Amino acid sequence: MRNLILSHHFSASCRNFLAQAGIQAYQYGAELLETTSLGMSERGRSLHPHLVNVLYDYNIKSLCDAGEIPFSVEECMNKAKNSYYYLFRGDGIEFTVSKVSKKNSFPRDAIFRKNYAQNNDMISLFPELEMTDIDGIAYAILTHGGNGNKMSFARMGFPRKDTKSWIGNQVYLFDRTQNLVLIPKSESAVIKIARPKLKNIENLLGEKIK
């Protein structure tokens, strides 16, 4: 059932775009820390996880805006009103992006993630049903991890309601150790994402940079 939902909403081309968006986010994040005021102190360098999340969000939004992947984008604010994130919505599914420390790790506690996952246990109760037979929107989290300018992995999974656990196994988008990344058939299969200005990135980081 989980693979059915993911394969229905995330084609091979879509998964490729999502993987490439992450790879570019890590590369540009490292470059920003090396060449701008963001990386001039240990405090600045500690922003790396937040910076990569912002860039990954930005890259996916660019793909959505260009019509390369079938999702709309909503910029949202957490309950504490001190952090922003993008919510990506498709037909019957929505997802957010979060950096984690290692494969299979669960993101830190966030009320918005718990709220979005309220319908998710229905996914595992009726594996024989099609997605259209499930009442409600399935919520997934794109988790990713890595160091410096290299993304090590990216996965898509469904969080279980009220727990720090996944419904079944996550689905790989990219894994550097196993070389699991889809190779585009031509240059036209990869969109050139315009890099955001440093000022825009600082605005998206909000209180984290103060």
mmCIF file of C-alpha atoms in Angstrom:
data_model
loop_
_atom_site.group_PDB
_atom_site.id
_atom_site.type_symbol
_atom_site.label_atom_id
_atom_site.label_comp_id
_atom_site.label_asym_id
_atom_site.label_seq_id
_atom_site.Cartn_x
_atom_site.Cartn_y
_atom_site.Cartn_z
ATOM 1 C CA MET A 1 0.000 0.000 0.000
ATOM 2 C CA ARG A 2 2.746 2.452 0.931
ATOM 3 C CA ASN A 3 4.657 1.712 -2.242
ATOM 4 C CA LEU A 4 1.393 1.995 -4.184
ATOM 5 C CA ILE A 5 0.810 5.508 -2.839
ATOM 6 C CA LEU A 6 4.392 6.596 -3.408
ATOM 7 C CA SER A 7 4.638 5.134 -6.904
ATOM 8 C CA HIS A 8 1.309 6.749 -7.806
ATOM 9 C CA HIS A 9 2.416 10.232 -6.719
ATOM 10 C CA PHE A 10 6.192 10.001 -7.194
ATOM 11 C CA SER A 11 7.118 8.826 -10.677
ATOM 12 C CA ALA A 12 10.697 7.879 -11.535
ATOM 13 C CA SER A 13 11.169 11.352 -13.003
ATOM 14 C CA CYS A 14 9.763 12.995 -9.868
ATOM 15 C CA ARG A 15 12.011 10.937 -7.588
ATOM 16 C CA ASN A 16 14.979 11.919 -9.734
ATOM 17 C CA PHE A 17 14.138 15.616 -9.427
ATOM 18 C CA LEU A 18 13.744 15.293 -5.647
ATOM 19 C CA ALA A 19 17.114 13.555 -5.358
ATOM 20 C CA GLN A 20 18.872 16.132 -7.530
ATOM 21 C CA ALA A 21 17.263 18.968 -5.537
ATOM 22 C CA GLY A 22 18.867 17.576 -2.386
ATOM 23 C CA ILE A 23 22.273 17.039 -3.952
ATOM 24 C CA GLN A 24 22.278 20.661 -5.127
ATOM 25 C CA ALA A 25 21.133 21.887 -1.695
ATOM 26 C CA TYR A 26 24.143 20.311 0.011
ATOM 27 C CA GLN A 27 26.569 21.585 -2.602
ATOM 28 C CA TYR A 28 25.293 25.157 -2.459
ATOM 29 C CA GLY A 29 24.970 25.091 1.340
ATOM 30 C CA ALA A 30 28.638 24.208 1.725
ATOM 31 C CA GLU A 31 29.595 26.878 -0.784
ATOM 32 C CA LEU A 32 27.649 29.536 1.146
ATOM 33 C CA LEU A 33 29.370 28.621 4.400
ATOM 34 C CA GLU A 34 32.776 28.765 2.744
ATOM 35 C CA THR A 35 32.342 32.053 0.889
ATOM 36 C CA THR A 36 29.959 34.241 2.929
ATOM 37 C CA SER A 37 29.566 35.680 6.410
ATOM 38 C CA LEU A 38 27.386 32.703 7.359
ATOM 39 C CA GLY A 39 30.483 30.544 7.795
ATOM 40 C CA MET A 40 32.696 33.043 9.585
ATOM 41 C CA SER A 41 32.071 31.603 13.053
ATOM 42 C CA GLU A 42 31.287 28.311 14.749
ATOM 43 C CA ARG A 43 27.792 29.656 15.405
ATOM 44 C CA GLY A 44 27.389 30.350 11.710
ATOM 45 C CA ARG A 45 28.671 26.920 10.729
ATOM 46 C CA SER A 46 26.214 25.345 13.185
ATOM 47 C CA LEU A 47 23.454 26.621 10.901
ATOM 48 C CA HIS A 48 24.369 23.981 8.308
ATOM 49 C CA PRO A 49 21.388 21.636 9.018
ATOM 50 C CA HIS A 50 18.921 24.548 8.875
ATOM 51 C CA LEU A 51 20.595 26.006 5.800
ATOM 52 C CA VAL A 52 20.405 22.730 3.895
ATOM 53 C CA ASN A 53 16.727 22.335 4.838
ATOM 54 C CA VAL A 54 15.979 25.844 3.553
ATOM 55 C CA LEU A 55 17.817 25.179 0.290
ATOM 56 C CA TYR A 56 16.163 21.772 -0.182
ATOM 57 C CA ASP A 57 12.765 23.407 0.361
ATOM 58 C CA TYR A 58 13.662 26.190 -2.059
ATOM 59 C CA ASN A 59 14.834 23.761 -4.755
ATOM 60 C CA ILE A 60 11.679 21.647 -4.525
ATOM 61 C CA LYS A 61 9.535 24.791 -4.650
ATOM 62 C CA SER A 62 11.391 25.845 -7.808
ATOM 63 C CA LEU A 63 10.580 22.468 -9.382
ATOM 64 C CA CYS A 64 6.920 22.831 -8.402
ATOM 65 C CA ASP A 65 6.731 26.377 -9.780
ATOM 66 C CA ALA A 66 8.284 25.199 -13.054
ATOM 67 C CA GLY A 67 5.729 22.375 -13.349
ATOM 68 C CA GLU A 68 8.395 19.678 -13.250
ATOM 69 C CA ILE A 69 6.770 17.844 -10.314
ATOM 70 C CA PRO A 70 3.012 17.666 -9.583
ATOM 71 C CA PHE A 71 2.741 19.562 -6.308
ATOM 72 C CA SER A 72 1.612 22.940 -5.062
ATOM 73 C CA VAL A 73 3.475 24.804 -2.334
ATOM 74 C CA GLU A 74 2.328 26.568 0.817
ATOM 75 C CA GLU A 75 4.687 28.456 3.121
ATOM 76 C CA CYS A 76 3.674 27.730 6.704
ATOM 77 C CA MET A 77 4.727 28.813 10.193
ATOM 78 C CA ASN A 78 5.114 26.573 13.226
ATOM 79 C CA LYS A 79 2.959 27.043 16.323
ATOM 80 C CA ALA A 80 5.687 28.992 18.130
ATOM 81 C CA LYS A 81 5.804 31.375 15.151
ATOM 82 C CA ASN A 82 9.599 31.320 15.045
ATOM 83 C CA SER A 83 10.214 28.968 12.141
ATOM 84 C CA TYR A 84 8.922 28.557 8.597
ATOM 85 C CA TYR A 85 8.610 25.518 6.371
ATOM 86 C CA TYR A 86 7.119 24.580 3.018
ATOM 87 C CA LEU A 87 4.222 22.142 2.762
ATOM 88 C CA PHE A 88 4.076 20.414 -0.617
ATOM 89 C CA ARG A 89 0.621 19.166 -1.637
ATOM 90 C CA GLY A 90 -0.471 16.766 -4.348
ATOM 91 C CA ASP A 91 -3.653 14.838 -5.064
ATOM 92 C CA GLY A 92 -4.281 12.943 -1.815
ATOM 93 C CA ILE A 93 -0.792 13.413 -0.401
ATOM 94 C CA GLU A 94 1.344 16.106 1.210
ATOM 95 C CA PHE A 95 4.910 16.175 2.506
ATOM 96 C CA THR A 96 7.529 18.270 4.259
ATOM 97 C CA VAL A 97 11.331 18.101 4.282
ATOM 98 C CA SER A 98 13.523 17.426 7.325
ATOM 99 C CA LYS A 99 17.234 16.768 7.891
ATOM 100 C CA VAL A 100 18.005 13.831 10.197
ATOM 101 C CA SER A 101 21.193 12.451 11.692
ATOM 102 C CA LYS A 102 21.116 9.018 10.068
ATOM 103 C CA LYS A 103 19.034 6.641 7.983
ATOM 104 C CA ASN A 104 15.773 5.549 9.624
ATOM 105 C CA SER A 105 16.033 8.421 12.127
ATOM 106 C CA PHE A 106 12.888 10.341 12.915
ATOM 107 C CA PRO A 107 12.796 14.156 12.820
ATOM 108 C CA ARG A 108 12.715 16.118 16.074
ATOM 109 C CA ASP A 109 9.331 16.693 17.687
ATOM 110 C CA ALA A 110 7.140 19.206 15.901
ATOM 111 C CA ILE A 111 3.450 19.833 16.498
ATOM 112 C CA PHE A 112 2.777 20.460 12.824
ATOM 113 C CA ARG A 113 4.191 17.052 11.859
ATOM 114 C CA LYS A 114 2.039 15.331 14.490
ATOM 115 C CA ASN A 115 -1.047 17.145 13.231
ATOM 116 C CA TYR A 116 -0.409 16.246 9.592
ATOM 117 C CA ALA A 117 0.049 12.564 10.507
ATOM 118 C CA GLN A 118 -3.404 12.140 12.085
ATOM 119 C CA ASN A 119 -4.784 10.162 9.112
ATOM 120 C CA ASN A 120 -1.680 8.109 8.452
ATOM 121 C CA ASP A 121 -2.484 4.981 10.455
ATOM 122 C CA MET A 122 -5.319 4.343 8.002
ATOM 123 C CA ILE A 123 -2.622 3.652 5.416
ATOM 124 C CA SER A 124 -1.428 0.546 7.251
ATOM 125 C CA LEU A 125 -4.873 -0.792 8.221
ATOM 126 C CA PHE A 126 -6.147 -1.580 4.746
ATOM 127 C CA PRO A 127 -3.235 -2.548 2.491
ATOM 128 C CA GLU A 128 -5.544 -4.007 -0.121
ATOM 129 C CA LEU A 129 -7.314 -0.687 -0.751
ATOM 130 C CA GLU A 130 -6.433 1.858 -3.389
ATOM 131 C CA MET A 131 -5.410 5.342 -2.316
ATOM 132 C CA THR A 132 -8.706 6.754 -3.543
ATOM 133 C CA ASP A 133 -10.550 4.586 -1.020
ATOM 134 C CA ILE A 134 -8.797 6.200 1.938
ATOM 135 C CA ASP A 135 -10.590 9.085 3.567
ATOM 136 C CA GLY A 136 -8.076 11.879 4.135
ATOM 137 C CA ILE A 137 -4.678 12.999 2.948
ATOM 138 C CA ALA A 138 -1.599 10.868 3.491
ATOM 139 C CA TYR A 139 1.313 12.784 5.012
ATOM 140 C CA ALA A 140 4.914 11.893 4.204
ATOM 141 C CA ILE A 141 8.255 13.281 5.322
ATOM 142 C CA LEU A 142 11.222 13.538 2.998
ATOM 143 C CA THR A 143 14.178 12.903 5.315
ATOM 144 C CA HIS A 144 17.749 13.503 4.226
ATOM 145 C CA GLY A 145 21.215 13.471 5.734
ATOM 146 C CA GLY A 146 24.844 14.125 4.955
ATOM 147 C CA ASN A 147 27.860 16.240 5.778
ATOM 148 C CA GLY A 148 29.583 19.134 4.087
ATOM 149 C CA ASN A 149 28.743 19.351 0.405
ATOM 150 C CA LYS A 150 27.546 15.754 0.020
ATOM 151 C CA MET A 151 24.095 14.388 0.659
ATOM 152 C CA SER A 152 24.385 10.778 1.866
ATOM 153 C CA PHE A 153 20.751 9.733 1.579
ATOM 154 C CA ALA A 154 17.209 10.913 0.962
ATOM 155 C CA ARG A 155 14.102 8.902 1.773
ATOM 156 C CA MET A 156 10.339 9.290 1.780
ATOM 157 C CA GLY A 157 8.281 7.752 4.577
ATOM 158 C CA PHE A 158 4.942 7.954 6.384
ATOM 159 C CA PRO A 159 5.132 8.848 10.096
ATOM 160 C CA ARG A 160 2.877 6.869 12.409
ATOM 161 C CA LYS A 161 0.370 8.903 14.368
ATOM 162 C CA ASP A 162 1.578 10.073 17.821
ATOM 163 C CA THR A 163 4.860 8.123 17.710
ATOM 164 C CA LYS A 164 8.424 8.551 16.526
ATOM 165 C CA SER A 165 8.172 5.683 14.089
ATOM 166 C CA TRP A 166 7.483 4.957 10.451
ATOM 167 C CA ILE A 167 4.652 2.983 8.915
ATOM 168 C CA GLY A 168 6.649 0.212 7.288
ATOM 169 C CA ASN A 169 9.883 0.997 5.481
ATOM 170 C CA GLN A 170 10.897 4.298 3.998
ATOM 171 C CA VAL A 171 11.331 4.460 0.245
ATOM 172 C CA TYR A 172 14.777 5.415 -1.067
ATOM 173 C CA LEU A 173 15.141 8.482 -3.252
ATOM 174 C CA PHE A 174 18.920 8.523 -3.048
ATOM 175 C CA ASP A 175 21.632 6.556 -1.242
ATOM 176 C CA ARG A 176 25.273 7.395 -1.876
ATOM 177 C CA THR A 177 26.609 4.133 -0.399
ATOM 178 C CA GLN A 178 24.443 2.061 -2.727
ATOM 179 C CA ASN A 179 24.606 4.527 -5.616
ATOM 180 C CA LEU A 180 20.817 4.640 -5.727
ATOM 181 C CA VAL A 181 20.141 7.731 -7.780
ATOM 182 C CA LEU A 182 18.265 7.903 -11.036
ATOM 183 C CA ILE A 183 20.369 9.137 -13.935
ATOM 184 C CA PRO A 184 18.579 11.508 -16.323
ATOM 185 C CA LYS A 185 18.386 10.351 -19.931
ATOM 186 C CA SER A 186 19.339 13.781 -21.209
ATOM 187 C CA GLU A 187 20.317 17.266 -20.064
ATOM 188 C CA SER A 188 16.699 18.343 -20.552
ATOM 189 C CA ALA A 189 15.694 15.962 -17.757
ATOM 190 C CA VAL A 190 17.440 18.164 -15.183
ATOM 191 C CA ILE A 191 16.087 21.630 -14.489
ATOM 192 C CA LYS A 192 18.615 24.349 -13.738
ATOM 193 C CA ILE A 193 17.473 25.809 -10.431
ATOM 194 C CA ALA A 194 18.240 29.500 -9.935
ATOM 195 C CA ARG A 195 20.125 30.034 -6.699
ATOM 196 C CA PRO A 196 18.407 32.210 -4.102
ATOM 197 C CA LYS A 197 20.079 35.420 -2.960
ATOM 198 C CA LEU A 198 21.840 35.336 0.391
ATOM 199 C CA LYS A 199 19.405 37.920 1.793
ATOM 200 C CA ASN A 200 16.453 35.665 0.932
ATOM 201 C CA ILE A 201 18.131 32.717 2.645
ATOM 202 C CA GLU A 202 18.792 34.780 5.760
ATOM 203 C CA ASN A 203 15.113 35.794 5.824
ATOM 204 C CA LEU A 204 14.019 32.162 5.583
ATOM 205 C CA LEU A 205 16.359 31.159 8.413
ATOM 206 C CA GLY A 206 14.636 33.784 10.566
ATOM 207 C CA GLU A 207 15.396 33.587 14.289
ATOM 208 C CA LYS A 208 17.923 30.787 13.780
ATOM 209 C CA ILE A 209 20.414 33.282 12.402
ATOM 210 C CA LYS A 210 19.922 35.965 15.088
#
